[in-house]
XYZ file of C-alpha atoms in Angstrom:
626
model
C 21.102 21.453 25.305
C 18.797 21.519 22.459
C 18.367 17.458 22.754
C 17.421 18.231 26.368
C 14.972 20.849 26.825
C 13.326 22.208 23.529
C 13.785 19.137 21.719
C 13.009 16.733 23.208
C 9.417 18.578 24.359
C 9.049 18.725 20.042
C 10.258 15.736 19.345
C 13.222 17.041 17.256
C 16.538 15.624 17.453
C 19.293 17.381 15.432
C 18.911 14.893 12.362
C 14.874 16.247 12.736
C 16.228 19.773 13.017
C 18.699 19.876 10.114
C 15.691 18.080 7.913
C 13.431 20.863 9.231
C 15.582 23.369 8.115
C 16.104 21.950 4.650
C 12.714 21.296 4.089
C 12.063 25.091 4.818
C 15.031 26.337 2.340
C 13.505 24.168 -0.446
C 9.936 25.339 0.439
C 11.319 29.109 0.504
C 13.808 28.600 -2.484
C 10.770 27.209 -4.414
C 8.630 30.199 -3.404
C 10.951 32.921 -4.290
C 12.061 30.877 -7.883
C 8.431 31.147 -8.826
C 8.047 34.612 -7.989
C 10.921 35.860 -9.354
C 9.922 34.384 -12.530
C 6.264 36.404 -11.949
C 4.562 32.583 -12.214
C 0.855 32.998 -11.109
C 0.230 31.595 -8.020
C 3.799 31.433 -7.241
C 2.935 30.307 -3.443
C 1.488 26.740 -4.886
C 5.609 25.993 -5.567
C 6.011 25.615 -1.740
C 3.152 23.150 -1.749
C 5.281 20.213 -3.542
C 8.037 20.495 -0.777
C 6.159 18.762 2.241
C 4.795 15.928 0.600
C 7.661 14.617 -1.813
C 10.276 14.665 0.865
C 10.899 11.426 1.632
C 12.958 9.165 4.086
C 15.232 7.143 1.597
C 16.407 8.755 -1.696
C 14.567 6.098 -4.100
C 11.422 7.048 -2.332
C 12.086 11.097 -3.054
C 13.168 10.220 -6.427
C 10.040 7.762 -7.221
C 7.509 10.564 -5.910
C 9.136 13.635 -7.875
C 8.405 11.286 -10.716
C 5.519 10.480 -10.061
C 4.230 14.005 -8.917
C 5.237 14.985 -12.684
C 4.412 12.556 -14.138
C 0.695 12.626 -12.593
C 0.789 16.338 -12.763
C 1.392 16.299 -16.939
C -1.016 13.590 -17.514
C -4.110 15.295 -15.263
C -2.775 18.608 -16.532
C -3.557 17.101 -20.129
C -6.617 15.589 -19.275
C -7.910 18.739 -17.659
C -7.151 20.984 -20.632
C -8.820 18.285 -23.884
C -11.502 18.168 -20.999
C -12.210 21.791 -21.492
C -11.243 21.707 -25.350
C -13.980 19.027 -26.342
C -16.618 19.559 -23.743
C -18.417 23.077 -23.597
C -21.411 22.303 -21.153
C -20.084 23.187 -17.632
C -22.505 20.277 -16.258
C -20.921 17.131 -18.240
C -17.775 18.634 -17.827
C -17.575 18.549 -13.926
C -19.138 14.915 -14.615
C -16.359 13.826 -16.012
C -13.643 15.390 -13.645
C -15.933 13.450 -10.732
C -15.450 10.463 -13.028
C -11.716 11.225 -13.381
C -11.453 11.521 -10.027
C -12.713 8.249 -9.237
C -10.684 6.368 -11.786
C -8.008 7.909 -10.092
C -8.992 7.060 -6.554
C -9.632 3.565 -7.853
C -6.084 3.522 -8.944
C -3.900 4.701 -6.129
C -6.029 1.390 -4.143
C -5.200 -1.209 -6.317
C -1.160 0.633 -7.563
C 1.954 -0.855 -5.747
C 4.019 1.402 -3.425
C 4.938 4.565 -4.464
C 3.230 3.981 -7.854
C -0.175 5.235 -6.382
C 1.083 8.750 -5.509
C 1.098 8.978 -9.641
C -3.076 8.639 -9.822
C -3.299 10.873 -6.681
C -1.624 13.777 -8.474
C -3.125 12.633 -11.696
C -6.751 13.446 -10.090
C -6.069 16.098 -8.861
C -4.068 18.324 -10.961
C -7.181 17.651 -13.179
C -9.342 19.388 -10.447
C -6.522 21.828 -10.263
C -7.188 22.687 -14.407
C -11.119 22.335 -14.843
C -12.431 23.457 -11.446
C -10.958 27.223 -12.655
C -12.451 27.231 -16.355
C -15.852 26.120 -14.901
C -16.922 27.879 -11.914
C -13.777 31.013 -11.996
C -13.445 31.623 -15.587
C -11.311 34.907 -15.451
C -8.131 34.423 -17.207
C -8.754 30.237 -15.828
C -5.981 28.801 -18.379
C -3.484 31.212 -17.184
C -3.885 30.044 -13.644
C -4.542 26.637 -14.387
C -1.157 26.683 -16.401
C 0.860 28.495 -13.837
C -0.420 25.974 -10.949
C 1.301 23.098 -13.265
C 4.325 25.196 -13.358
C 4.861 25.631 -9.998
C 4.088 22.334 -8.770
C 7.061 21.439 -11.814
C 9.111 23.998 -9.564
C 8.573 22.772 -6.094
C 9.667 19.456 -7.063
C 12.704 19.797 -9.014
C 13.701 22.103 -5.923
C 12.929 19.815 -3.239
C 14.831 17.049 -5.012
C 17.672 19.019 -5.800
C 18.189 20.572 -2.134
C 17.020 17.448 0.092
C 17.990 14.482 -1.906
C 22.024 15.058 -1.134
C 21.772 14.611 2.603
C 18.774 11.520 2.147
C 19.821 8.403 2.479
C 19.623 5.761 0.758
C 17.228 2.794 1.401
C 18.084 0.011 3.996
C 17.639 -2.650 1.509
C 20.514 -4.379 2.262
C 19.053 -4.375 6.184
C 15.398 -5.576 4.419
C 17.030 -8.081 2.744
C 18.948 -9.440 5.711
C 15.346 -9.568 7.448
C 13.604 -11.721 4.796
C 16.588 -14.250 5.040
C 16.079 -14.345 9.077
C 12.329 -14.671 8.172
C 13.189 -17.873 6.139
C 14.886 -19.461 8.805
C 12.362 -18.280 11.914
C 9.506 -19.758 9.217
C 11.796 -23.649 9.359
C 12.210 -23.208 13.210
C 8.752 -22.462 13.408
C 7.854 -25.404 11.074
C 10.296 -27.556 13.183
C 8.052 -26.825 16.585
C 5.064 -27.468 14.698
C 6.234 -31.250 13.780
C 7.089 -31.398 17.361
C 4.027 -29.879 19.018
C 2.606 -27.055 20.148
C -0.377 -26.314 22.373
C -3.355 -25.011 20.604
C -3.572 -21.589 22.062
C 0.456 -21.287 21.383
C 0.058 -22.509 18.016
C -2.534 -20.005 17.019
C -0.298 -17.129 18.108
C 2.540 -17.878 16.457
C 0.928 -19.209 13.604
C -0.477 -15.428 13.378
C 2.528 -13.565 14.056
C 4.643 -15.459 11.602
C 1.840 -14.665 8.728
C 1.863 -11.157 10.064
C 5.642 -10.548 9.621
C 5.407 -12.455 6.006
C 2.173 -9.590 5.221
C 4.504 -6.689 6.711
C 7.325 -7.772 4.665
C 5.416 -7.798 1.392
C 3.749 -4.283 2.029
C 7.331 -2.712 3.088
C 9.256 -4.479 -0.259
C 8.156 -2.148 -3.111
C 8.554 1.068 -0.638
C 11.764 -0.506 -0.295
C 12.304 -1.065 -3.432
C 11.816 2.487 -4.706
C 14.959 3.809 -6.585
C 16.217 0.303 -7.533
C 16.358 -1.416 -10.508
C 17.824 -4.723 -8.331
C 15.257 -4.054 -5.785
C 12.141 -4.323 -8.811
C 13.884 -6.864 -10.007
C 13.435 -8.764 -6.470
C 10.077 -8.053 -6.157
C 9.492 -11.161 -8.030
C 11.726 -12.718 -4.754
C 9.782 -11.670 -1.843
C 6.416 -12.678 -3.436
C 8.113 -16.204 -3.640
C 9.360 -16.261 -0.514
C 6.327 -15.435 1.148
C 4.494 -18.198 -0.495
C 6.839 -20.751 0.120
C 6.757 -19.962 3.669
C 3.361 -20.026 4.193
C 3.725 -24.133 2.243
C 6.182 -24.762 4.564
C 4.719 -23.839 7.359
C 1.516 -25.817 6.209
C 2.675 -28.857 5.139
C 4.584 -29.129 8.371
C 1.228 -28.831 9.826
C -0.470 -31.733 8.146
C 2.405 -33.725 8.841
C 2.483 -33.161 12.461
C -1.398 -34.143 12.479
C -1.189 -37.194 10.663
C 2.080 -38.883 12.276
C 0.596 -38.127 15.583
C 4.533 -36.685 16.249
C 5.856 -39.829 16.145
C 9.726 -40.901 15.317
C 9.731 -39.999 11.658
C 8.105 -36.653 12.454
C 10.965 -36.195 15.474
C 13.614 -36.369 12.829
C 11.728 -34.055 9.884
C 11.940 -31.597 12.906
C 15.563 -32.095 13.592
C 16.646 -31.897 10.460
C 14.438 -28.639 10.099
C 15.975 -27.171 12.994
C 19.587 -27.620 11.691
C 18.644 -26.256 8.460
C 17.679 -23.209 9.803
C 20.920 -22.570 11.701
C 23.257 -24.249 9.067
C 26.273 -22.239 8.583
C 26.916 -23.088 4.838
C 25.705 -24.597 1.686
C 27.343 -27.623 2.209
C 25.879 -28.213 5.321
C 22.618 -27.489 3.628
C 22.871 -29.324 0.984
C 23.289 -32.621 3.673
C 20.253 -31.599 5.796
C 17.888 -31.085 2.565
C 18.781 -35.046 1.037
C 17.238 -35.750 4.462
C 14.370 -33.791 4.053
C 13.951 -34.654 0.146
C 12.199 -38.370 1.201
C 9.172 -36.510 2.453
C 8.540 -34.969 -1.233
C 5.094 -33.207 0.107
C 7.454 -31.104 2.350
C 10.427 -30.735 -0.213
C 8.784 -28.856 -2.682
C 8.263 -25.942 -0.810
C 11.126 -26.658 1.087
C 13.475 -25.688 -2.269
C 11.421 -22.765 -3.270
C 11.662 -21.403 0.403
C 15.447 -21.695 0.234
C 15.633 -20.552 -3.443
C 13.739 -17.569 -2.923
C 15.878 -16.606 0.223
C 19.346 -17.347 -1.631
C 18.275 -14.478 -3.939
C 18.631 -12.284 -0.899
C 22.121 -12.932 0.021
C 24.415 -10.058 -0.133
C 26.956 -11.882 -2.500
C 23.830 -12.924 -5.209
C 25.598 -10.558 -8.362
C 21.875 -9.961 -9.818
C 18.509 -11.206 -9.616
C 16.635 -12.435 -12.175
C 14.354 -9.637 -14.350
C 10.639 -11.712 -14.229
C 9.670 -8.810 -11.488
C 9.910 -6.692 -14.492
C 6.412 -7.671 -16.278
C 4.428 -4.361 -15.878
C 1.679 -6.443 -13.272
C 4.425 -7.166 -10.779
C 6.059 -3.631 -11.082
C 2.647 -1.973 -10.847
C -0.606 -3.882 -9.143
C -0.131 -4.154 -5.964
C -0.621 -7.992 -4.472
C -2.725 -7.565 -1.924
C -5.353 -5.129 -3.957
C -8.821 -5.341 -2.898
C -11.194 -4.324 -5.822
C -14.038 -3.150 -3.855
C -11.822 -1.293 -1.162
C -10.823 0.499 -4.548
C -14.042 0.886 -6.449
C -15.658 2.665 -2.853
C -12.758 4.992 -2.640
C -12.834 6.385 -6.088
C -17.084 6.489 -6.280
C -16.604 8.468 -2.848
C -13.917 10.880 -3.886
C -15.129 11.258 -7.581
C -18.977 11.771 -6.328
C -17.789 14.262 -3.749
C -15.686 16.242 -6.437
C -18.567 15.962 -8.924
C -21.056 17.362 -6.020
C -19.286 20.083 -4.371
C -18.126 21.937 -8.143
C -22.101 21.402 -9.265
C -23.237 23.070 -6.267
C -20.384 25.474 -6.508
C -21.779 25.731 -10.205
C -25.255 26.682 -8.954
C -24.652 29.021 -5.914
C -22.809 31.436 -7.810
C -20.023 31.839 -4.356
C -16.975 33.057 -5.631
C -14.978 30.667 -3.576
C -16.464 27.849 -4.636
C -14.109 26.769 -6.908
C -11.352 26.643 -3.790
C -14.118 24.465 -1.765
C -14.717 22.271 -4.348
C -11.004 22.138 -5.148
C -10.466 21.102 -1.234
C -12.868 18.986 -1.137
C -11.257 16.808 -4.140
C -7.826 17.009 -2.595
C -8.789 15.957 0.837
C -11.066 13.104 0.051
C -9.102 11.910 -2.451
C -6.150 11.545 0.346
C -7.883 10.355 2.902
C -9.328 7.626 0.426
C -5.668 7.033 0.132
C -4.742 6.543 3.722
C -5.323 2.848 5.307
C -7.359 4.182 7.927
C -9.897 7.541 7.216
C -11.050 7.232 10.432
C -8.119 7.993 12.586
C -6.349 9.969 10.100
C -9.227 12.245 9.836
C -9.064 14.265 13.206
C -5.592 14.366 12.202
C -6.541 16.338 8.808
C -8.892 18.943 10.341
C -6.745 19.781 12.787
C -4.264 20.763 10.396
C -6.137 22.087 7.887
C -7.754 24.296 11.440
C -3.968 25.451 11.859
C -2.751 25.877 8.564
C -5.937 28.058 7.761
C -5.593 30.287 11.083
C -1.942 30.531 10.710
C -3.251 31.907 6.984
C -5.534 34.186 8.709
C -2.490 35.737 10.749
C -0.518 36.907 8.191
C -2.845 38.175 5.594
C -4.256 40.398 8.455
C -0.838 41.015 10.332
C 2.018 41.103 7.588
C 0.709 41.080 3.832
C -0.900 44.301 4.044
C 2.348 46.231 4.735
C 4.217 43.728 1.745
C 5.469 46.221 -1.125
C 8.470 44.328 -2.862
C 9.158 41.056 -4.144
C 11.832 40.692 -1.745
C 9.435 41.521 1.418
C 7.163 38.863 -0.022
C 9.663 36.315 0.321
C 10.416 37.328 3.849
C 7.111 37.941 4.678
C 6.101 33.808 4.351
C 9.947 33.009 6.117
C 9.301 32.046 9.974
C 5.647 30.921 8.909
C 7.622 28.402 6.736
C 10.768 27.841 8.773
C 8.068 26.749 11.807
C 6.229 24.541 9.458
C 9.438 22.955 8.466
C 10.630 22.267 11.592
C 6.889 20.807 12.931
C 7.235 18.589 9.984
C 10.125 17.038 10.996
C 8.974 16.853 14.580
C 7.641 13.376 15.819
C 4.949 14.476 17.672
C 3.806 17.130 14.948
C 4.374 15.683 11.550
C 1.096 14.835 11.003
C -1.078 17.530 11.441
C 1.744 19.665 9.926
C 1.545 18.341 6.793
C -1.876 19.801 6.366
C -1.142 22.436 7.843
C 1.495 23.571 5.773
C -0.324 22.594 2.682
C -3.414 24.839 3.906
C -1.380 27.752 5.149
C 0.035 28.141 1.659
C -2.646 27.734 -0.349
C -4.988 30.440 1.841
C -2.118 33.041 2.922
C -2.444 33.552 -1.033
C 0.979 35.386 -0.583
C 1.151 37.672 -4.175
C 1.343 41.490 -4.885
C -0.886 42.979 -4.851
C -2.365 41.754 -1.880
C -5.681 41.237 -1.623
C -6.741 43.037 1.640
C -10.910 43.122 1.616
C -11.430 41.088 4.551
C -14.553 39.587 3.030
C -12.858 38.120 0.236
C -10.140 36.777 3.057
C -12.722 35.496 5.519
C -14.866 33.502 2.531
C -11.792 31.912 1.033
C -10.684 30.713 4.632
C -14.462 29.780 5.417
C -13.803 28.037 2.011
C -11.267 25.538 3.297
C -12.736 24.969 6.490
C -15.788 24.021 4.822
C -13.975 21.309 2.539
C -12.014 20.000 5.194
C -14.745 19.798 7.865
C -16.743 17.805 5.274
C -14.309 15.425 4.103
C -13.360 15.064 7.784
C -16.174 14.800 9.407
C -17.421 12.220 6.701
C -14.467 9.946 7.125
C -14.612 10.442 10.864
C -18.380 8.891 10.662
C -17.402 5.906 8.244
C -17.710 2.168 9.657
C -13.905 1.209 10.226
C -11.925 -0.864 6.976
C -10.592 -3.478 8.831
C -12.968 -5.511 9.467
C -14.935 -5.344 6.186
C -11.255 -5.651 4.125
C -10.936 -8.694 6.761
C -14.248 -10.338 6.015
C -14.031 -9.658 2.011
C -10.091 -11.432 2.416
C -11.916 -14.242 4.041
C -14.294 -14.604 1.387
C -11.494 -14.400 -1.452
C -9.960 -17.415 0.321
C -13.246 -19.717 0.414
C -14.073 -18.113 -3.428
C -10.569 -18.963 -4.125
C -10.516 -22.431 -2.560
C -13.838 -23.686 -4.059
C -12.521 -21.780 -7.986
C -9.747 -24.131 -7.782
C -11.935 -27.027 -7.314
C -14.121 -25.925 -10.144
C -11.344 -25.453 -12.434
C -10.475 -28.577 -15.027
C -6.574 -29.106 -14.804
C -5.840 -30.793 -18.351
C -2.924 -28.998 -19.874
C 0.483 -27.802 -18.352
C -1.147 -24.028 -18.975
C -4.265 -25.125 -17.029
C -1.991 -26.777 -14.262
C 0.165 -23.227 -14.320
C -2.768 -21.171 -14.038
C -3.834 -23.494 -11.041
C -0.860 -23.036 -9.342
C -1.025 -18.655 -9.407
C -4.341 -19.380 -8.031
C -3.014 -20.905 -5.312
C -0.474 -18.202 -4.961
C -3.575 -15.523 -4.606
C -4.926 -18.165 -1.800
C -1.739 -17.457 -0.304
C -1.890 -13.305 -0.641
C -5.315 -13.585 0.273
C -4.712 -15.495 3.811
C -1.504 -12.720 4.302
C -4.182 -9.734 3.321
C -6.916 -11.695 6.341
C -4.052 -11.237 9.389
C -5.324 -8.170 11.376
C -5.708 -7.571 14.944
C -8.454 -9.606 15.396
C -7.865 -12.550 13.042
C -11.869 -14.702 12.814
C -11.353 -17.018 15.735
C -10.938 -21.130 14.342
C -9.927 -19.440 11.048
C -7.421 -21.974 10.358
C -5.382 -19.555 7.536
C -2.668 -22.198 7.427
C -5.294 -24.893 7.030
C -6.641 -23.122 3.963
C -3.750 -23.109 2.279
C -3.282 -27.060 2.725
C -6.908 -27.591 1.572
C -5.806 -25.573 -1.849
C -2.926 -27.353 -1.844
C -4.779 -30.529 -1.403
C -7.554 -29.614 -3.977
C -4.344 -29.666 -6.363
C -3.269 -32.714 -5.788
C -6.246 -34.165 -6.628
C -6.286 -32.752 -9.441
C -2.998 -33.587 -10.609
C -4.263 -37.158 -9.556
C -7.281 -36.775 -11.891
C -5.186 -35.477 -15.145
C -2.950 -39.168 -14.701
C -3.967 -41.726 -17.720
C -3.158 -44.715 -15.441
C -6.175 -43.869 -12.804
C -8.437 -46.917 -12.450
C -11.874 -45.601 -13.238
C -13.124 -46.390 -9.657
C -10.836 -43.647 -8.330
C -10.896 -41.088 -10.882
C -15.022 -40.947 -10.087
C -14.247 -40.767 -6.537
C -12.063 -37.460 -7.349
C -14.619 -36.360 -9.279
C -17.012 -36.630 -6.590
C -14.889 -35.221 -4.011
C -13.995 -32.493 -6.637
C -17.704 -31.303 -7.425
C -18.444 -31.608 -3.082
C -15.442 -29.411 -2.424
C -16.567 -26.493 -5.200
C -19.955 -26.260 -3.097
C -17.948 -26.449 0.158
C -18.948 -23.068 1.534
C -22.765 -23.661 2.041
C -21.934 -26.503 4.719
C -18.162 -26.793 5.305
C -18.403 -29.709 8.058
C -20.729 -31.741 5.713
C -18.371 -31.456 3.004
C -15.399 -32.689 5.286
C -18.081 -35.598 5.857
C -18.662 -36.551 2.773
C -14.961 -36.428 1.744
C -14.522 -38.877 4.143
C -17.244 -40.796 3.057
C -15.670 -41.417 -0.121
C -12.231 -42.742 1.887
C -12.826 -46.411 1.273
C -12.838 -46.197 -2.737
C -10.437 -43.515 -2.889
C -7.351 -45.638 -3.822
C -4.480 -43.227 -4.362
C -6.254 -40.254 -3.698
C -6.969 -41.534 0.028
C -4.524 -39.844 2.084
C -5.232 -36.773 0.002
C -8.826 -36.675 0.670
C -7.977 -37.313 4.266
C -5.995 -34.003 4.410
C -8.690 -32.436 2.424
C -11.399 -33.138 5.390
C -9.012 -32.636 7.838
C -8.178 -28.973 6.542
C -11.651 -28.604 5.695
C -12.338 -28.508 9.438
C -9.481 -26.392 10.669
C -10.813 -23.769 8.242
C -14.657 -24.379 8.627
C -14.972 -20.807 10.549
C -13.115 -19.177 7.588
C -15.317 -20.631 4.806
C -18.385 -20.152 6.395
């Protein structure tokens, strides 16, 4: 009945009701632990609840510690902040700068690792923000805010993280080793031939599914010390897939599809259906007499074999602190505008909170930090920030309600905790709604902190109206500012496209003299790759030719692998150097520089069919470089 009617009109199953419930018990539980305990503040415990619940019990556990971890560090910063620095004015300049470090840092973190710099930033807010602009008793409140948040998440952990499941990994896993054989079927129709427009699409959706699976491993991931370890896995996979599918692009070019490209596709196509090693091992001493197409070939199939569900462990590489933590498709200036915006807008609203002399100001300028700093952390501000105001609109009003309604006639501790029971138990059960959860989130988060739910109650309605004017104020700023930004996508699209053009021309800069040099070469190719993944959006730049990028890098490398041999005649080492110093200025005129490449074709000796490629990727990706 309840699937039928009232559920399905809330879009709550009974796995979304028993979560709502739970999520209410450990948002109550937490509540009544801090009051009991008389913790100042003891309604901020509740506040933890709705955002650490997770789906997958790595995830829950990853953002409790994370959430503590960020809360202890900002917590510390906050209160040397206020130890060292005695002039209110530098010392809100530094929490803005905070802030933006912080901002900076949940952009460019991996996965859950973000969440960490988000609570970092703020809980340093959370301690300052009181010392400077409500300095009555400020280190007792700042103190018992850190306690409570402490509170919230050991109880949400403890009472959710029984019935949460753990993470489909072994399902994720599964799907990379289906994407390795889709990317050799798709190579295999490439050899063969594909119509331009049909090309194109695939060619996109394969890169998008290769993107999607990087950004879902370290969520997946979370919890696992064999899913870090794999980490190292997926980012190999990816980039073998994307030389697979390459080289079988160049190949199908330049053998006009002939016989010998009829049977690389073949043999392709029964590799990626082969039912065992053996039978693998067959189709690849085929495939091993093309060595351009090989290469990748064995790190495609290496890479997925670390997947397989009998594999005892994978390797610990993953575990160097840049693979755990930076995240591989981080985009520098994405980060550096999200942490200027939040820290500037933190720095701004406490100095004018500073100067006005409004006794709420400290909760505005504390709102205004929390809610640009999220919505700096969301992928897009634009849509998500309707979303956030009308939450924040509810939580506030539902606020309103019961501080008019049902504080005033609150005497006990035990009413208290009843008092804030169906306000919870409904924001509980909207948070595990599918239509709701969004706005809920603020909401909840909003209703809590304004229904300021202590004894003694504070019951002047001016002092109630100002702090809820407060909020509304923060939120409708942050808001409407995000609402009026210029979408990301297409600037993070047009900065990926530049990476791959100031990629492709770095590499042809670079000297490659040592087995270091040729190393570091070859991880700059492996950013090419990330970079082309990070370009795929919904409206990729028309002509971009992201597979023909990569074959140009790749190309670029074989010359210069060419170039570092001692038996070169000196006729065709200059032409590589020639064709090396055209390609590092190939952005100014990309179709010129394909010219001149081929220019150089008839003294080219050994490098010939290399420069060939070169021009002939050159064009594919002239739009991209441009």
């Amino acid at each position: 009945m309840f699937r039928n009617s009232l559920g399905t009109r809330l879009g709550l199953d009974r796995a979304g009701l028993a979560h709502g419930l739970r999520l209410a018990l450990a948002a109550v539980l937490a509540f009544a632990i801090a009051t009991l305990l008389h913790t100042g503040n003891a309604y901020w415990a509740a506040m933890p609840v709705w955002v650490v619940s997770q789906s997958a019990r790595g995830l829950l556990l990853e953002r409790a510690a994370f959430r503590i971890l960020g809360t202890l560090l900002g917590a510390a910063v906050g209160f040397t902040l206020i130890h060292l620095i005695g002039d209110p004015v530098i010392l809100l300049l530094l929490l803005g700068v905070w802030v933006a470090m912080n901002g900076a840092l949940v952009q460019l973190l991996r996965g859950v690792h973000g969440y960490g710099a988000l609570m970092s930033g703020m809980t340093a807010a959370v301690v300052i923000l009181p010392s400077v602009l409500h300095p009555h008793h400020a280190a007792a409140l700042a103190v018992s805010r850190v306690e409570c948040t402490l509170i919230g998440v050991v109880t949400v952990t403890l009472v959710t993280g029984f019935w949460t499941p753990d993470a489909p990994r072994r399902a994720f896993y599964a799907r990379l080793r289906s994407l390795a054989r889709e990317v050799l079927a798709f190579s295999a129709t490439m050899l063969r031939g594909l119509a331009p427009e049909e090309a194109a699409a695939e060619e996109r959706r394969m890169l998008r599914e290769l993107a999607q699976a990087q950004a879902e491993a370290g969520l997946v991931s979370a919890g696992s010390a064999q899913g870090y370890r794999r980490l190292h896995h997926v980012d190999s996979l990816a980039v073998a897939a994307l030389g697979v599918m390459a080289t079988a692009q160049v190949l199908g070019l330049e053998r006009h599809r002939g016989p010998g490209t009829q049977a690389l596709a073949a043999a392709l196509e029964e590799l990626s259906s082969a039912p065992d090693e053996r039978a693998r091992a067959a189709i690849l001493a085929r495939l091993d007499a093309e060595p351009r197409l090989a290469e990748p070939l064995h790190r495609l199939l290496r890479a997925e074999a670390a997947f397989a569900e009998e594999t005892p462990a994978a390797d610990a590489r993953s575990f160097h602190r840049k693979a755990i933590l930076l995240a591989p498709h981080a985009d520098l200036r994405l980060a550096a505008e999200t942490g200027l915006v939040a820290g500037t807008a933190t720095a701004l609203a406490a100095l004018l909170g500073l100067v006005s002399g409004w006794a709420q100001a400290e909760l505005a300028a504390l709102g205004v930090c929390i809610f640009s700093m999220v919505l700096g952390s969301l992928p897009s501000a634009r849509k998500a920030a309707p979303v956030m105001a009308t939450g924040v609109a509810i939580g506030v009003l539902a606020a309103l309600l019961y501080r008019f309604l049902v504080q005033p006639h609150v005497t006990t501790q035990a009413g208290l905790i009843l008092s804030v029971l169906p306000f919870i138990l409904l924001g509980g059960l909207a948070r595990a709604s599918r239509r709701m959860m969004g706005p809920a989130l603020d909401a909840n988060m909003c209703f809590m902190l304004a229904s300021q739910a202590v004894l003694p109650a504070v019951t002047d309605r001016a002092i109630i109206l100002n702090e809820a004017a407060a909020l509304m104020l923060a939120a409708g700023l942050v808001s409407g500012a995000g609402a009026l930004l210029p979408s990301r996508a297409p600037r993070r699209a047009a900065r990926a496209t530049r990476a791959v053009g100031d990629e492709l021309a770095a590499l042809a800069r670079r000297p490659v003299a040592s087995g270091e040099a040729t190393a570091r070469a070859s991880r700059g190719l492996l950013r090419l790759g990330l970079h082309i993944e990070r370009a795929i959006g919904p409206d990729p730049v028309p002509g971009g030719g992201l597979l023909a990028a990569y074959n140009l890098g790749a190309a670029i490398l074989r010359l210069r692998a060419l170039l570092a041999n001692p038996s070169l005649e000196a006729g065709a080492s200059a032409v590589i150097s020639d064709a090396l110093q055209a390609l590092a200025g190939m952005r100014a005129d990309p179709p010129g520089t394909a010219a001149r490449l081929e220019a150089l074709l008839p003294a080219a000796g050994p490098a010939e069919p290399v420069l060939r490629d070169a021009a002939g990727a050159l064009r594919a990706c002239r739009r991209l470089l441009a």
